[in-house]
PDB file of C-alpha atoms in Angstrom:
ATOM      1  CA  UNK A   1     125.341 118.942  86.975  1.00 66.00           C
ATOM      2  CA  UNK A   2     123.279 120.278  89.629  1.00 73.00           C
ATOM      3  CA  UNK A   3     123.870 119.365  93.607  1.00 72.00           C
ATOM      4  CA  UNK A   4     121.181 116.858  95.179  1.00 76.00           C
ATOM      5  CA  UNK A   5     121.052 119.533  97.860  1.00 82.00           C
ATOM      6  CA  UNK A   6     121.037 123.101  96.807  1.00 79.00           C
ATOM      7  CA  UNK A   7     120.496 124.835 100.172  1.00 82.00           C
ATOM      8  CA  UNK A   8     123.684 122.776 101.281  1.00 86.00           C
ATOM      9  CA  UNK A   9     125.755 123.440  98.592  1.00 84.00           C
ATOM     10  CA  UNK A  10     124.771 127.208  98.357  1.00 84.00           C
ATOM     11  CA  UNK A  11     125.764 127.584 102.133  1.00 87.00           C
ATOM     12  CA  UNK A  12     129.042 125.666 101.516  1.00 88.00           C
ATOM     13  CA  UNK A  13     129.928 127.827  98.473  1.00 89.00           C
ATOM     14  CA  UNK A  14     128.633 130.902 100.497  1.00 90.00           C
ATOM     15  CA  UNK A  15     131.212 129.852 103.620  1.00 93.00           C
ATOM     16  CA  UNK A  16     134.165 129.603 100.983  1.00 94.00           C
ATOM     17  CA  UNK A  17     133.504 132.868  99.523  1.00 94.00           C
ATOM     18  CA  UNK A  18     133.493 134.491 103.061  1.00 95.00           C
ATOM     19  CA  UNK A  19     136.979 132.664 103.343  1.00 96.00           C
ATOM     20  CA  UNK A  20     138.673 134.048 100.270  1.00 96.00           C
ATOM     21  CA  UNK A  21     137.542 137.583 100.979  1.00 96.00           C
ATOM     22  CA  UNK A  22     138.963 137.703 104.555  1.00 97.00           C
ATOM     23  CA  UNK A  23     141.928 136.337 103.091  1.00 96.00           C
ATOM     24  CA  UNK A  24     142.154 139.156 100.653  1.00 96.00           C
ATOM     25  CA  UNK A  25     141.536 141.262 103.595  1.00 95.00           C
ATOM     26  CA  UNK A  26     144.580 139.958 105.358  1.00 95.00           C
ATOM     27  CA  UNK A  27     147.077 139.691 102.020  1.00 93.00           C
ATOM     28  CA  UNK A  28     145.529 143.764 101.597  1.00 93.00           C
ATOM     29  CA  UNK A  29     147.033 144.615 104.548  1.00 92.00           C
ATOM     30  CA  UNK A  30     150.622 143.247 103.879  1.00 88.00           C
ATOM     31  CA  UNK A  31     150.624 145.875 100.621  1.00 87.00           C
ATOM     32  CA  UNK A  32     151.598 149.094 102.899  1.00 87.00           C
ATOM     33  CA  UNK A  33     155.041 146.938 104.469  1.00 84.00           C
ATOM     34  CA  UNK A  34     156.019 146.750 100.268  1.00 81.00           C
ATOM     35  CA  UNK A  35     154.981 149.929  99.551  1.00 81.00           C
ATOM     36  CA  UNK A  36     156.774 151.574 102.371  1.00 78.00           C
ATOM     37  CA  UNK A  37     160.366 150.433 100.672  1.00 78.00           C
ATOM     38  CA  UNK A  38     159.608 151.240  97.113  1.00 74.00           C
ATOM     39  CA  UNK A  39     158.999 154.362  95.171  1.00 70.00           C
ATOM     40  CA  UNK A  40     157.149 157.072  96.826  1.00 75.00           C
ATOM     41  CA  UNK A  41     157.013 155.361  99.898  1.00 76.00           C
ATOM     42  CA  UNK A  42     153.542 154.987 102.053  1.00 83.00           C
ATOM     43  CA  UNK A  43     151.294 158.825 102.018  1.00 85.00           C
ATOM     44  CA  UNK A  44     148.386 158.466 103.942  1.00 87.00           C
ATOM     45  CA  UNK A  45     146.123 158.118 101.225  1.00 89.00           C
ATOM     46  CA  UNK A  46     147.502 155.272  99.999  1.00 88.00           C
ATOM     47  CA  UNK A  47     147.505 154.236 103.635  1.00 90.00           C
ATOM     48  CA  UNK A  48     143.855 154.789 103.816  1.00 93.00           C
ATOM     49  CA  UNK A  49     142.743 153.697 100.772  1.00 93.00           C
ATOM     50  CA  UNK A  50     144.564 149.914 101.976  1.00 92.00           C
ATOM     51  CA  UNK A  51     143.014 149.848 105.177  1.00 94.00           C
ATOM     52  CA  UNK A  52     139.735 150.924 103.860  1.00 96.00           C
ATOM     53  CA  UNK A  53     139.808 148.059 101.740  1.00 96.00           C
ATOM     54  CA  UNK A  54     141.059 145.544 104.035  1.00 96.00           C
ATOM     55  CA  UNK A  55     138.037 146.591 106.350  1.00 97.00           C
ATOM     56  CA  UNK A  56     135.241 146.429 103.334  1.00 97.00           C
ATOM     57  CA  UNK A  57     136.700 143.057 102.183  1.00 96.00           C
ATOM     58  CA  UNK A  58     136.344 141.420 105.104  1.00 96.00           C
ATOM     59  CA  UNK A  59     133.252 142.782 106.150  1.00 96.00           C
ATOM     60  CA  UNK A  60     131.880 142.021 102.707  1.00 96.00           C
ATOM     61  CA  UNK A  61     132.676 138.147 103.935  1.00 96.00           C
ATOM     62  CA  UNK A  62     129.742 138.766 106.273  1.00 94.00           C
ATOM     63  CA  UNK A  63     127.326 139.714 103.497  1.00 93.00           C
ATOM     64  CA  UNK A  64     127.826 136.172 102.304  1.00 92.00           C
ATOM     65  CA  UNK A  65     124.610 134.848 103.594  1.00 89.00           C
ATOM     66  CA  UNK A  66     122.605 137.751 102.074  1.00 89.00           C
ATOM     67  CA  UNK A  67     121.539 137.404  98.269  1.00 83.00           C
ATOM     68  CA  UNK A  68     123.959 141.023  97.614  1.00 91.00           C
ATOM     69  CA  UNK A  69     126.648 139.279  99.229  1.00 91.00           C
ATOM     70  CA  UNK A  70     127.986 137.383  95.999  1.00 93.00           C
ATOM     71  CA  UNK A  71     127.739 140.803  93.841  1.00 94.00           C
ATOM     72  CA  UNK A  72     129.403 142.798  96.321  1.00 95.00           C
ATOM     73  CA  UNK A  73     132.311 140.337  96.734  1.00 95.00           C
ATOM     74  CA  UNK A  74     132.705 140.221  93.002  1.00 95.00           C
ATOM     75  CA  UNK A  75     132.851 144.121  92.890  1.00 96.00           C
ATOM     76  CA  UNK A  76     135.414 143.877  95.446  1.00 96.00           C
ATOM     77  CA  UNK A  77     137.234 141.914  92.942  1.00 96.00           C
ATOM     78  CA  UNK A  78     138.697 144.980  90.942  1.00 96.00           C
ATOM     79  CA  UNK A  79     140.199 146.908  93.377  1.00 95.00           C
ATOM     80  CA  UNK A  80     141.655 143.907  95.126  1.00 94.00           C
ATOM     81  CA  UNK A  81     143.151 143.972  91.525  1.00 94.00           C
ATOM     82  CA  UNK A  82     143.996 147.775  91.008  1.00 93.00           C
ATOM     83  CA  UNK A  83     146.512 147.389  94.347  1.00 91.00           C
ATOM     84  CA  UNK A  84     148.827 146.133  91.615  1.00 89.00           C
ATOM     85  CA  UNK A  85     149.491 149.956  90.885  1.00 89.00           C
ATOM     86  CA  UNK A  86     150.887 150.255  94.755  1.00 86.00           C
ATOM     87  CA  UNK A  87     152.934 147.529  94.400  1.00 85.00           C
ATOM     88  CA  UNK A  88     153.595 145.587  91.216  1.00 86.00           C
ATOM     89  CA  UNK A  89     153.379 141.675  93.591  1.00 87.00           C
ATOM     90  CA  UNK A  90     149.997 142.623  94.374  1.00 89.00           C
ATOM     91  CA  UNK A  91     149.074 142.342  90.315  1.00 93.00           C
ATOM     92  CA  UNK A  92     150.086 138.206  91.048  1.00 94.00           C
ATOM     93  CA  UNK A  93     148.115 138.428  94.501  1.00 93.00           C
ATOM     94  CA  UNK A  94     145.470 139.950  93.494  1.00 93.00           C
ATOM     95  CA  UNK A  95     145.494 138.095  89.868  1.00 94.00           C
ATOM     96  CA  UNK A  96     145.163 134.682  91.849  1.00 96.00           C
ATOM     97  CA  UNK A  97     142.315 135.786  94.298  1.00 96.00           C
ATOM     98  CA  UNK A  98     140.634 136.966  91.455  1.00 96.00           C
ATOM     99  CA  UNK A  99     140.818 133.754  89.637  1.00 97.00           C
ATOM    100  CA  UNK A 100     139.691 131.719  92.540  1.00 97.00           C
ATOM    101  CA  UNK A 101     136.985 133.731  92.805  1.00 96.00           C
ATOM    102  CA  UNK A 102     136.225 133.700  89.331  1.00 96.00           C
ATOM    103  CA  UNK A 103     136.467 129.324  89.749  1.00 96.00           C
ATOM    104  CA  UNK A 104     134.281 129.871  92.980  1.00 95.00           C
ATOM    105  CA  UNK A 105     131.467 131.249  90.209  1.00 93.00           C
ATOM    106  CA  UNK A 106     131.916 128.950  87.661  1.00 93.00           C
ATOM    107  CA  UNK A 107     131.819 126.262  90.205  1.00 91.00           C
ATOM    108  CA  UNK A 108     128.510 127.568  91.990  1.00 90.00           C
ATOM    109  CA  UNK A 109     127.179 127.956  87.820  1.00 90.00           C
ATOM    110  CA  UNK A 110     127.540 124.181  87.919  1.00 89.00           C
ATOM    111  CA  UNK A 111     126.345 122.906  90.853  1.00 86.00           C
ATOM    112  CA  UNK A 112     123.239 125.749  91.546  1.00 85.00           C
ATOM    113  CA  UNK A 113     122.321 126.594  87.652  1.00 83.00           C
ATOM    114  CA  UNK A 114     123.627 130.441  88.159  1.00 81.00           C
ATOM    115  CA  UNK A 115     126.648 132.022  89.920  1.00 81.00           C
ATOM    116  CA  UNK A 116     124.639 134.607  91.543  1.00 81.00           C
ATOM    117  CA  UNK A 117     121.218 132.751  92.198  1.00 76.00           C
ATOM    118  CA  UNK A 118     120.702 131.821  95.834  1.00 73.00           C
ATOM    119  CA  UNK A 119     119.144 128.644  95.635  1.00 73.00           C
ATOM    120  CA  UNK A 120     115.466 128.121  96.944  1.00 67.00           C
ATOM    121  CA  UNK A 121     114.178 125.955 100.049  1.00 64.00           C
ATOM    122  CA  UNK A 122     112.901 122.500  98.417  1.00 63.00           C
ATOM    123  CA  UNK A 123     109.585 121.894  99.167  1.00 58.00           C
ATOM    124  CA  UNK A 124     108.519 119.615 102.513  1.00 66.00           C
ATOM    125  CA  UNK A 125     107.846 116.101 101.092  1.00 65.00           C
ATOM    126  CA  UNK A 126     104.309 114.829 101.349  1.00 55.00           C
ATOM    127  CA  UNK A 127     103.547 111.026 101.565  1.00 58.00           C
ATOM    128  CA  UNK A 128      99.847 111.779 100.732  1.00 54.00           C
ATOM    129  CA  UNK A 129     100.677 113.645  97.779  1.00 48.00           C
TER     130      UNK A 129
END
């Protein structure tokens, strides 16, 4: 199944991938609250390494619109993931942002032909052609 209107559904898709990576970027920085009152406890690298990607995640929703934008948000995907090793809730967190992403793909697959393909401008219509 393809959509009637590519460019449309492309910038939809686009708008809702933007909206799970901020997302991730906000759920990111609740990790350093858990992590503070388990284990170790919060270092500053760990510190760090959260708000770093907090800041990349949600910038990366602003890359949507770009043809990158879709392969840098999936990269983003696995260490959205590895913050399970700071705190084990994040490996359910992270595991369900991860699999809407991955149903974000599958459904942009459907309705565009390819999950990373930004679709193309259809040409103007011509009533002499």
């Amino acid at each position: 199944m393809t959509a009637p209107d590519p460019v449309r559904a492309g910038r939809a898709l686009g708008g809702a991938a933007a909206a799970v990576l901020v997302l991730e970027g906000i759920a990111t920085l609740f990790v350093p609250r858990g992590i503070a009152q388990s284990g170790p406890g919060l270092t500053g690298p760990r510190l760090a390494f959260l708000l770093a990607l907090a800041a990349v995640l949600i910038l990366a929703a602003g890359l949507q619109r770009r043809p990158q934008g879709l392969v840098v948000g999936t990269v983003l995907q696995v260490p959205l993931l590895l913050t399970g090793l700071l705190n084990s809730v994040m490996w359910i967190v992270g595991g369900a942002f991860v699999l809407i992403w991955l149903y974000l793909l599958h459904v942009r697959k459907d309705l565009l032909g390819s999950p990373f393909a930004h679709p193309a401008a259809p040409p103007p219509d011509r009533p002499d052609a």
